[in-house]
XYZ file of C-alpha atoms in Angstrom:
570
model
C 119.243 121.469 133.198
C 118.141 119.280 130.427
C 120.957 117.283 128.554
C 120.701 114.494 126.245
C 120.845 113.733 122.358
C 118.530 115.405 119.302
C 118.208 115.903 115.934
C 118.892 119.224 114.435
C 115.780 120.340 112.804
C 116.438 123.716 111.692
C 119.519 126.463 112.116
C 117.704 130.076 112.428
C 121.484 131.945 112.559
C 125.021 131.967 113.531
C 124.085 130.630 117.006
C 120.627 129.548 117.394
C 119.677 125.630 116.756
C 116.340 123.970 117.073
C 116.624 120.508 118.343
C 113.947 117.589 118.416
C 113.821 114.605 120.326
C 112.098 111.219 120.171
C 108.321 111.211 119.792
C 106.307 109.199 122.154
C 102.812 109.136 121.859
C 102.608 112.799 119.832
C 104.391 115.279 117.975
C 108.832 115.338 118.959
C 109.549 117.713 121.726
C 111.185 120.332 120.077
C 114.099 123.170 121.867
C 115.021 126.027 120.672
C 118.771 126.836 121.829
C 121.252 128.911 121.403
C 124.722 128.686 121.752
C 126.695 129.227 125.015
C 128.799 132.644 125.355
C 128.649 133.471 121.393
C 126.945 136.160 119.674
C 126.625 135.562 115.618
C 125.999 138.231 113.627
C 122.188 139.380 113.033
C 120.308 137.666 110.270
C 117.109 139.513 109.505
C 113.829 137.204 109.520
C 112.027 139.838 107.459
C 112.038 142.457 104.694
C 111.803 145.220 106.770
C 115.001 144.040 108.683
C 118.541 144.115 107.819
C 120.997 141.567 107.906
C 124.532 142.379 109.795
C 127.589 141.695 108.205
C 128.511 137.983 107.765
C 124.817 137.152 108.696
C 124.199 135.005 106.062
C 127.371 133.193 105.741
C 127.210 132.644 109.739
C 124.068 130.874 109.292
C 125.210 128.475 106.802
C 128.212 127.655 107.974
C 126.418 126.447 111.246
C 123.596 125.067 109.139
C 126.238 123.002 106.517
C 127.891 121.679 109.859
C 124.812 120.770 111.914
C 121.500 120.128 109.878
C 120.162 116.692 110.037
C 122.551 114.819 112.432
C 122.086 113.459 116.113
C 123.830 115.439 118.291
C 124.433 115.871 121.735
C 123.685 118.570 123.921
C 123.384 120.692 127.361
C 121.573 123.521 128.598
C 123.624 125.244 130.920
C 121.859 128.379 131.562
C 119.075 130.013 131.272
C 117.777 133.875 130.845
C 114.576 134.611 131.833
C 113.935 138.028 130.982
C 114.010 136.542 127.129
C 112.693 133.018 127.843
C 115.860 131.756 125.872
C 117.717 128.648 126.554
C 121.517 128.843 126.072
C 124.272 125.728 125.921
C 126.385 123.164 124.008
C 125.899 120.959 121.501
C 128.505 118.226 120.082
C 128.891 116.710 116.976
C 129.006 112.935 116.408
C 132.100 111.732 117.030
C 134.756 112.321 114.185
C 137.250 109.758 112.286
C 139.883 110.420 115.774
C 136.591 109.759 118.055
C 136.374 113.391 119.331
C 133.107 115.114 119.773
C 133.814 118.729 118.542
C 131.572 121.550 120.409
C 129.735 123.965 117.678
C 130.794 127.026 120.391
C 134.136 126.221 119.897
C 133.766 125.728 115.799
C 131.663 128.800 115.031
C 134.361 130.943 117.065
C 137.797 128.984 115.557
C 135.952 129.885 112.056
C 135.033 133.677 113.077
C 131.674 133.106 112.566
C 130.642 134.303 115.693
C 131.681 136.740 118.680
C 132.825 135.261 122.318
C 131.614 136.600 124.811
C 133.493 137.788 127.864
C 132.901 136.859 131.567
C 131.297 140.407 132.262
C 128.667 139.850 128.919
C 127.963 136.375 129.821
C 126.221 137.309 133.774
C 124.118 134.342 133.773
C 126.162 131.707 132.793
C 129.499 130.669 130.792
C 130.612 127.699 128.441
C 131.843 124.800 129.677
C 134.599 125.138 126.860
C 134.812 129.407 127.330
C 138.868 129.245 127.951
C 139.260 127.301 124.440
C 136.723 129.356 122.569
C 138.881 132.803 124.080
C 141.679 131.020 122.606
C 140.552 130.098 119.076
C 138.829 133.365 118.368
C 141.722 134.896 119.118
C 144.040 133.074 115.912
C 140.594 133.598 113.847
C 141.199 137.486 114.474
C 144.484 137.485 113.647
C 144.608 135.100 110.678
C 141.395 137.253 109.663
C 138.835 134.433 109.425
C 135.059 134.290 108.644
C 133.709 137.663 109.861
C 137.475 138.887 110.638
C 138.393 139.192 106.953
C 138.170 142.140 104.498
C 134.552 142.598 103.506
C 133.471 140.699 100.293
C 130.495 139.478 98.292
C 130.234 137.090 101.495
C 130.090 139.666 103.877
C 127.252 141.343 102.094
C 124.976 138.549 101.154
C 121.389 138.788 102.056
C 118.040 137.338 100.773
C 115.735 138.877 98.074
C 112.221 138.934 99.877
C 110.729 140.240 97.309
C 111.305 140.513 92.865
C 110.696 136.717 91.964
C 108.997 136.434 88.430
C 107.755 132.759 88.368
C 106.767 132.489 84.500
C 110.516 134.369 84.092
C 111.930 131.833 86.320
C 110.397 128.793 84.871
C 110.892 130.094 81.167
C 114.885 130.239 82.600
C 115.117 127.184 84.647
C 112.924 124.755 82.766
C 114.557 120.870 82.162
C 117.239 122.264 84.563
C 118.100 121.539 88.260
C 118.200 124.459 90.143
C 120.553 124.467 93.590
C 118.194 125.650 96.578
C 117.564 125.595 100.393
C 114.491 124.824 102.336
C 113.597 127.628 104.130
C 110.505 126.474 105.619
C 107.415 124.001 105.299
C 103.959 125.342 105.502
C 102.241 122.202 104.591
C 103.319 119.252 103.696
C 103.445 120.009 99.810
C 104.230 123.766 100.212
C 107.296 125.260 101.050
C 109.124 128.858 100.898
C 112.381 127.521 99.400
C 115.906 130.132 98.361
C 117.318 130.026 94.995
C 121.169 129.672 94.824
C 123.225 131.187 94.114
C 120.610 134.685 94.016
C 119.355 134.251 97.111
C 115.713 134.806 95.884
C 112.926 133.547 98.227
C 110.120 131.897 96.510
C 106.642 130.180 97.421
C 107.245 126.326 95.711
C 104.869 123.610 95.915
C 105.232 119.977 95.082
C 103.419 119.383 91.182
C 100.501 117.201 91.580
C 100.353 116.854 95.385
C 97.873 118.294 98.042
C 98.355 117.580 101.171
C 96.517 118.588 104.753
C 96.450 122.275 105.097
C 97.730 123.864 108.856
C 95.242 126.594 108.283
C 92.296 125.646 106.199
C 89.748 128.170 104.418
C 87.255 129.369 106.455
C 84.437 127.288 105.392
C 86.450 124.172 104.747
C 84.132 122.231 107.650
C 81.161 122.881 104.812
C 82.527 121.334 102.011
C 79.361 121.370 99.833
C 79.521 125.390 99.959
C 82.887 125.216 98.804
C 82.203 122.991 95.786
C 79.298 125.034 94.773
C 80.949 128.724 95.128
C 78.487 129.254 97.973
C 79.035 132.768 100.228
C 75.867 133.262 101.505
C 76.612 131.114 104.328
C 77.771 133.048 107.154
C 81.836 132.516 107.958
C 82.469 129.327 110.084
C 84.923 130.029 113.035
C 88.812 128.468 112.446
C 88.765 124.781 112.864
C 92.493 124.399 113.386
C 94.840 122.021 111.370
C 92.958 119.304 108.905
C 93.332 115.862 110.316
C 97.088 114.941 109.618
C 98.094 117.611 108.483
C 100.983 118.176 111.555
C 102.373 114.876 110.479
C 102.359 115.587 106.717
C 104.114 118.723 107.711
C 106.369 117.285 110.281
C 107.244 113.989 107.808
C 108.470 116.995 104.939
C 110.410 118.728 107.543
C 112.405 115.902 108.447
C 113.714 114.981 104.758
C 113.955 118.170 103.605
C 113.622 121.907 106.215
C 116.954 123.569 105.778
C 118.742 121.238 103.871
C 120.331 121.509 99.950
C 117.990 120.303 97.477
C 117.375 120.294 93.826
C 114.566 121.851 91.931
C 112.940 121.108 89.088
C 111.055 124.222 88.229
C 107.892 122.466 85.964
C 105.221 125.256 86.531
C 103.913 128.385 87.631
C 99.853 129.328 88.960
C 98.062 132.789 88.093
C 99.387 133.855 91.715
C 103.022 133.306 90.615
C 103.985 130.473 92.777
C 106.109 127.866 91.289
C 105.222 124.188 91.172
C 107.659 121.556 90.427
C 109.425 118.477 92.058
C 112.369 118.222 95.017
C 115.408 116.228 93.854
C 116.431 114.796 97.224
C 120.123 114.266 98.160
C 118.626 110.853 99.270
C 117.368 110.390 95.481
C 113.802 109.567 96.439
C 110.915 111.534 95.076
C 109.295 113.130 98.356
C 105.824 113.498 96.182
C 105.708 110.108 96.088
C 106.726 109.370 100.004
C 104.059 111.541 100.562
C 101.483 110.188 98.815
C 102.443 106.583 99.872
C 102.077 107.465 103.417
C 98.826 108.556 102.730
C 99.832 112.493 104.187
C 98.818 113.806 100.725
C 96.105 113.268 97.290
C 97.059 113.657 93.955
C 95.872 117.315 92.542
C 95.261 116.616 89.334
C 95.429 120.794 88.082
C 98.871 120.757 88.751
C 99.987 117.197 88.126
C 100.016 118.171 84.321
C 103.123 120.425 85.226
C 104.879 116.762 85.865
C 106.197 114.515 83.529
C 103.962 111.218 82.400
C 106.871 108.836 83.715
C 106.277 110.932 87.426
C 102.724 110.724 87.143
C 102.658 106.887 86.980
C 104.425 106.718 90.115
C 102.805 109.193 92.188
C 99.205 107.307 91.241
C 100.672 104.110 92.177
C 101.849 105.490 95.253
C 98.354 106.914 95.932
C 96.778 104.119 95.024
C 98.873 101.654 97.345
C 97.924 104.248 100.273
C 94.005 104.312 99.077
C 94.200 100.165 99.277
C 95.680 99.856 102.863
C 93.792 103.067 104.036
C 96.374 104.726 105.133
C 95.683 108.444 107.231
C 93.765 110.432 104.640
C 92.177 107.749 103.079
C 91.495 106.029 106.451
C 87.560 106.500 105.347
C 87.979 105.554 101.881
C 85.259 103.590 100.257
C 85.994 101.480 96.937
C 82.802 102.121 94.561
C 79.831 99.874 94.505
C 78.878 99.912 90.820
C 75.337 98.742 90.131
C 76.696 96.997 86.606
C 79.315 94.282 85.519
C 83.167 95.941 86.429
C 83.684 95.135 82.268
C 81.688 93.960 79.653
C 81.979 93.498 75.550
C 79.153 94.801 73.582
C 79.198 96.949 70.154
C 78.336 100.543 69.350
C 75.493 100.881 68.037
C 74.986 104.520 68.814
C 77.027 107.855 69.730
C 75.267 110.564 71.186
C 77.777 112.977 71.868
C 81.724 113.186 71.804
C 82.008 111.844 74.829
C 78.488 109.739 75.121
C 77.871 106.366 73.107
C 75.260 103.435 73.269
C 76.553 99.847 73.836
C 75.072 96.540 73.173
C 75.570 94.213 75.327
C 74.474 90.540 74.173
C 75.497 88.716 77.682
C 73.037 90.929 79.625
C 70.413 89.278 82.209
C 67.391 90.879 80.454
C 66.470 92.904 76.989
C 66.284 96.168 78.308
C 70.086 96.082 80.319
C 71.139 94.943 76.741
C 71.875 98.728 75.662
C 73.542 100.371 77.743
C 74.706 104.194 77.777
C 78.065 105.033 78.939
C 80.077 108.300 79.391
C 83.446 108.209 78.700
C 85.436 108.950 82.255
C 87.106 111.966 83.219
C 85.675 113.297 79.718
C 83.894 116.559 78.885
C 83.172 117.246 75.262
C 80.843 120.162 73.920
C 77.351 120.109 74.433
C 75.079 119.483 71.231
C 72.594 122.017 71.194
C 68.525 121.351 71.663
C 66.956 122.012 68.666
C 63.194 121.887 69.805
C 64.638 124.492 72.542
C 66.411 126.597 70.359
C 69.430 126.086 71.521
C 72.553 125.899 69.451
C 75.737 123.387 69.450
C 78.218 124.056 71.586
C 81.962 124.999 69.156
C 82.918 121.718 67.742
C 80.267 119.613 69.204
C 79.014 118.491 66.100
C 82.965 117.608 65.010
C 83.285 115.942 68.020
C 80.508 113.697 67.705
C 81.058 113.274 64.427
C 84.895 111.761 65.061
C 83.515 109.486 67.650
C 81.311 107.939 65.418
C 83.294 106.789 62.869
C 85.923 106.095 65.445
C 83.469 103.758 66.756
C 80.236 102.926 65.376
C 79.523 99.249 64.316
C 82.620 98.180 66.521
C 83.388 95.426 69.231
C 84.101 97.459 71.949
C 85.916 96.348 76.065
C 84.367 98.738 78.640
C 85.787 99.217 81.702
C 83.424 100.379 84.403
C 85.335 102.598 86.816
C 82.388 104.776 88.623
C 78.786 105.606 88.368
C 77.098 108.918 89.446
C 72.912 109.763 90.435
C 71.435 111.127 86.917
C 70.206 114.607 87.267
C 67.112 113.973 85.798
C 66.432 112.646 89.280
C 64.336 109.723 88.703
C 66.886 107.131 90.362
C 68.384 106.256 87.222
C 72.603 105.946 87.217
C 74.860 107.242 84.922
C 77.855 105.076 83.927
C 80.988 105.613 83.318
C 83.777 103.684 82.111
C 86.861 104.033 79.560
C 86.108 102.307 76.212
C 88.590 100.381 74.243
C 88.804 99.261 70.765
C 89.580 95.754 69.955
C 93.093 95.263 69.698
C 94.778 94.321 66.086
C 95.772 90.986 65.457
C 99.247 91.849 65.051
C 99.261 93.541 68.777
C 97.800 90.505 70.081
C 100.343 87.924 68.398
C 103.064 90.131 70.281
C 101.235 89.898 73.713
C 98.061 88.133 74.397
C 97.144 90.663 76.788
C 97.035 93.785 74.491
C 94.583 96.217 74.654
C 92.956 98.075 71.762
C 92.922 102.107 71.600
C 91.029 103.959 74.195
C 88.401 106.152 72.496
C 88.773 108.672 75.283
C 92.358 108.783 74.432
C 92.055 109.596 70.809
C 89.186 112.386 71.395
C 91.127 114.361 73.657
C 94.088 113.964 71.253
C 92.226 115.378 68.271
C 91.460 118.327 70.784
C 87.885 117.645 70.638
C 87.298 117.059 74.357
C 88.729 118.813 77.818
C 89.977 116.312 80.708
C 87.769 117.229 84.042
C 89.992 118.142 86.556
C 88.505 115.793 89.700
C 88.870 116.807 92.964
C 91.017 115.054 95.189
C 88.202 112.382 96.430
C 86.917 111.924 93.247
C 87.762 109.017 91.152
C 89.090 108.846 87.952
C 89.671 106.956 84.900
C 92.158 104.568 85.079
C 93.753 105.952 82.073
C 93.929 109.481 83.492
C 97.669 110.551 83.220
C 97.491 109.382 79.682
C 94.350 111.824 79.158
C 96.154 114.604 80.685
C 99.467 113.869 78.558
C 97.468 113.699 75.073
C 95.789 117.043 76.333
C 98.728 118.791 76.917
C 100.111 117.517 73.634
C 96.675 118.554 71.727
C 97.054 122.011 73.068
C 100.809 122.500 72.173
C 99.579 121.682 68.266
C 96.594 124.190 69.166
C 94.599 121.124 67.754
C 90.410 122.138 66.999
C 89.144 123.507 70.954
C 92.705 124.905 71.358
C 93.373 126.402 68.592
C 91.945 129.805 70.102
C 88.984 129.984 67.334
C 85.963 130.914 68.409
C 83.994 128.308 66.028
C 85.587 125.636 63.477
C 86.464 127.052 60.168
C 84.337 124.979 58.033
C 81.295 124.730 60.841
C 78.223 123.970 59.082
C 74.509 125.138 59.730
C 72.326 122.193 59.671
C 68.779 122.280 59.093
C 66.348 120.287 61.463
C 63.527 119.355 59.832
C 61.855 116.896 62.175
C 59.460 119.280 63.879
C 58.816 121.531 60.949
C 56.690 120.433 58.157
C 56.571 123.457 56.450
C 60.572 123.542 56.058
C 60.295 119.682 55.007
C 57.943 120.611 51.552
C 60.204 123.104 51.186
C 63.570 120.350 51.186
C 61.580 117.927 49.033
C 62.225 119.154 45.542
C 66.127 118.856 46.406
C 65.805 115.316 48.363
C 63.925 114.227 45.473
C 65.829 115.291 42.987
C 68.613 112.931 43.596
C 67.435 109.113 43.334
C 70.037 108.183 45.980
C 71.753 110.200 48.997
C 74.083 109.195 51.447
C 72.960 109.692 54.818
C 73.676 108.639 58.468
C 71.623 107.061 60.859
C 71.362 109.850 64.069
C 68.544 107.806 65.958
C 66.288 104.373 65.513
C 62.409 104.730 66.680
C 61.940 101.662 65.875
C 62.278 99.150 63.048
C 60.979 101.167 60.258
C 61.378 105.000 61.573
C 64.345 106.583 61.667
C 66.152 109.792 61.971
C 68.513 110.795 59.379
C 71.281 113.383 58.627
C 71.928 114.334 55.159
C 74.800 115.813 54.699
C 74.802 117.375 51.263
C 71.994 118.823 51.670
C 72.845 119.854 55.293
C 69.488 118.787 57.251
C 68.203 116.273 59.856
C 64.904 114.776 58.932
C 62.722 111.898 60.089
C 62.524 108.727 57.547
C 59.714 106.166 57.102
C 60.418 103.257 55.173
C 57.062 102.875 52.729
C 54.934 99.273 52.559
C 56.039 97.919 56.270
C 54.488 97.811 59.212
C 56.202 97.454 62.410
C 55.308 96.644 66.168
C 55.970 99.741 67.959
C 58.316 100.000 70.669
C 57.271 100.585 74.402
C 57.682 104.489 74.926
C 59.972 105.192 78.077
């Protein structure tokens, strides 16, 4: 029979362990086994079951006791007809240097029955006179499952009832006391509530790791990211590479044991998303992620705080560097252009697209260079030749870009570069732009940086963060987008303020490709010897297009008596 030492990885009842030994070369031999010539009260693994008197209180006594430490242990018999293993188990030894047998514990306690000679056919305790012995003061001093029933005696789990929002709205800033129940993957668990017993599906704010049982079509990940189902449904493909060990790593720190919550979130399913406070008092989201068993999922990681964020990118960034298990393939971007370069504004196309010129470049025509702000999406400007109106607060947030930045020595930092659609080979850049810093900033450190125009969009609510998937990258700055969203939409600042349109959106007039709507604005342009007016576009050195915004319209200007060369048309 096999004998030796183990961990305790999980306590299933009154008398039932799991053990796990030493890996070598693959996953820990595991053993399921139950304890020698004792029979615990029932504990009901489902709704549809009951639990026995004591059930509950069985189990975590044993669990309390056991959970987590080397032990050592002995099968000493065996019962086929149930293919169950049955035998001791020791604790480490104790301050007097005596190795205490759980059999003997879990009857002195009366936590669990012993059995007799007769009920135990196939095999006895090696400690069965003792355990006799002790059950029989538990019985009379009315311990454990001996005593008078009680609030003890009755408790059982609540399968079903959990309100997440509810819960949340309760719990939020709080710790909440809870236990493990079990791991599904490595960032998903099925965790109780104490003290109301209430079973809940948790998962770990901002973290993805492996899945055990991925979708369907998860071997075609191009028909996933497009919303294909016309494909016909690919046969299981089994557990996603690492994701036993991202499992098996959170089972270790944390199946079964007391933990903290810190209820942060809830999904449109009801599940709750937070962090685990470990007894330990390290953040398992981060061991995760610096193991490289997980990737940051950046639709939940606004449920965590910015401080949290910080060090579960650095953690996933350290992983990403060494190429550690998920990122094993990783690839750093090749950008086609400079990592940073200085230029000025001379242009902004949308609230989230500007022009930069960039003196230092090797020729005249990489000297203007268009770059999308990253991890950015503003509204679309409309297409006036097509018909096609502005997107809600485009206009606005063009409008706030440019006088953020028009005219202005800007640093941009390159972080990745995608195909253009137009498909003609061209690449789209994109970086995150920052203002010069003050003088004042830079006496106090040399190294300051100015404001980051993504920053300040997304905080006047004129722009929506893109929520990347987990092999995307990102802008640097991307926790600091996601914490001046959150903020923008708690002030229900312009795109979250639930309105429809602005409240002082104005209908502008193009009159560029209308001639017959330009006589008719000439009177009024005419009128006034001077108007203000902003520069939209520059055809070249003496044709330009201009919005006037008194008079509401976009027109074409010529300034009269010069002639220009033309520039090439592209």
């Amino acid at each position: 029979m096999a004998s030796g030492h183990a961990t305790v990885k999980a306590v299933l009842s009154g008398d039932t362990l799991v053990l796990m030994g030493a890996a070598t070369n693959g996953p820990p031999p595991e053993l399921m086994l139950t304890l020698s010539s004792l029979q615990a009260p029932r504990l009901a693994r489902s709704p549809e079951q009951t639990n026995e008197p004591y059930a509950w209180a069985s189990r975590e006594h044993l669990r309390k006791l056991c959970v987590g430490k080397v032990v050592r242990f002995k099968v000493e018999y065996r019962v086929p007809a149930i293919n169950r293993d049955f035998g001791s188990v020791w604790l480490p030894a104790n301050s007097r240097g005596v190795e205490e047998n759980l059999c003997v514990i879990q009857a002195r306690t009366g936590y669990a029955k012993v059995k007799s000679v007769e009920q135990s056919r196939d095999g006895v305790c090696v400690d069965h006179e003792k355990m006799l012995q002790v059950e029989a003061v538990a019985v009379s001093e009315k311990k454990g499952m001996y005593a008078d029933s009680d609030a003890e005696s009755n408790a059982t789990v609540q399968w079903h009832g959990a309100d997440g929002a509810a819960l949340v709205a309760e719990h939020k800033g709080k710790l909440v006391p809870a236990i493990v129940e079990s791991i599904r993957d490595g960032a998903s668990m099925r965790v109780i509530l104490r003290p109301s017993l209430q079973l809940v599906t948790f998962g770990l704010a901002g973290v993805q790791c492996p899945r055990m049982n991925p979708p369907m079509n998860s071997s075609t990940p191009a028909a996933a990211d497009t919303g294909e189902t016309d494909t016909p449904p690919a046969a299981p493909v089994g557990p996603a590479p690492h994701a036993r060990e991202a499992k098996h790593f959170a089972e270790m720190r944390l199946l079964h044991r007391d933990v903290e919550l810190k209820l942060e979130g809830v999904d449109k399913y009801g599940n709750l998303f937070g962090s685990v406070v470990h007894p330990s008092g390290r953040n398992i989201s981060v061991e995760l992620l610096k193991n490289g068993l997980g990737k940051m999922a950046d639709w939940s990681s606004s449920f965590t705080s910015a401080s949290a964020r910080a060090s579960m990118r650095a953690a996933e960034k350290e992983a990403k560097q060494n190429k550690l298990r998920v990122w094993r393939e990783y690839q750093a971007p090749v950008l086609s252009s400079a990592k940073k370069l200085v230029g000025v504004v001379v242009e902004v196309i949308s609230g989230d697209c500007l022009v930069v010129y960039v003196p230092t470049a090797a020729t005249p025509a990489e000297q203007e260079k268009r770059v999308y702000l990253s991890s950015l999406r503003a509204p679309r400007l409309g297409n006036p030749r097509r018909q096609e109106p502005n997107a809600p607060y485009a206009a606005e947030a063009k409008e706030f870009l440019r006088n953020r930045a028009i005219a202005k020595t800007v640093h941009v930092e390159v972080e990745y570069e995608k195909a253009s659609p137009s498909g003609q080979g061209d690449v789209m850049i994109f970086a995150s732009v920052l203002l010069e810093p003050s003088a004042n900033a830079l006496k106090k450190s040399p190294s300051a940086k100015g404001a980051n125009l993504a920053i300040d969009v997304v905080s006047a609510g004129l722009a929506e963060v893109v929520r990347h998937r987990p092999d995307e990258e990102k802008s640097e700055y991307y926790d600091d987008l996601v914490t001046a969203e959150t903020k923008a939409k708690g002030q229900k600042k312009n795109l979250h303020s639930g309105k429809a349109t602005p409240p002082n959106e104005r209908r502008v007039t193009d009159l560029c490709f209308d001639s017959t709507k330009a006589k008719q604005f000439l009177p009024f342009l005419t009128r006034e010897r001077q108007a203000r007016a902003v520069v939209e576009h520059v055809y070249s050195a003496t044709r330009v297009k201009l919005f006037v915004p008194k008079e509401n319209c976009v027109l074409n200007f010529v300034v009269a008596g010069i002639k220009c060369p033309q520039p090439a048309r592209h």
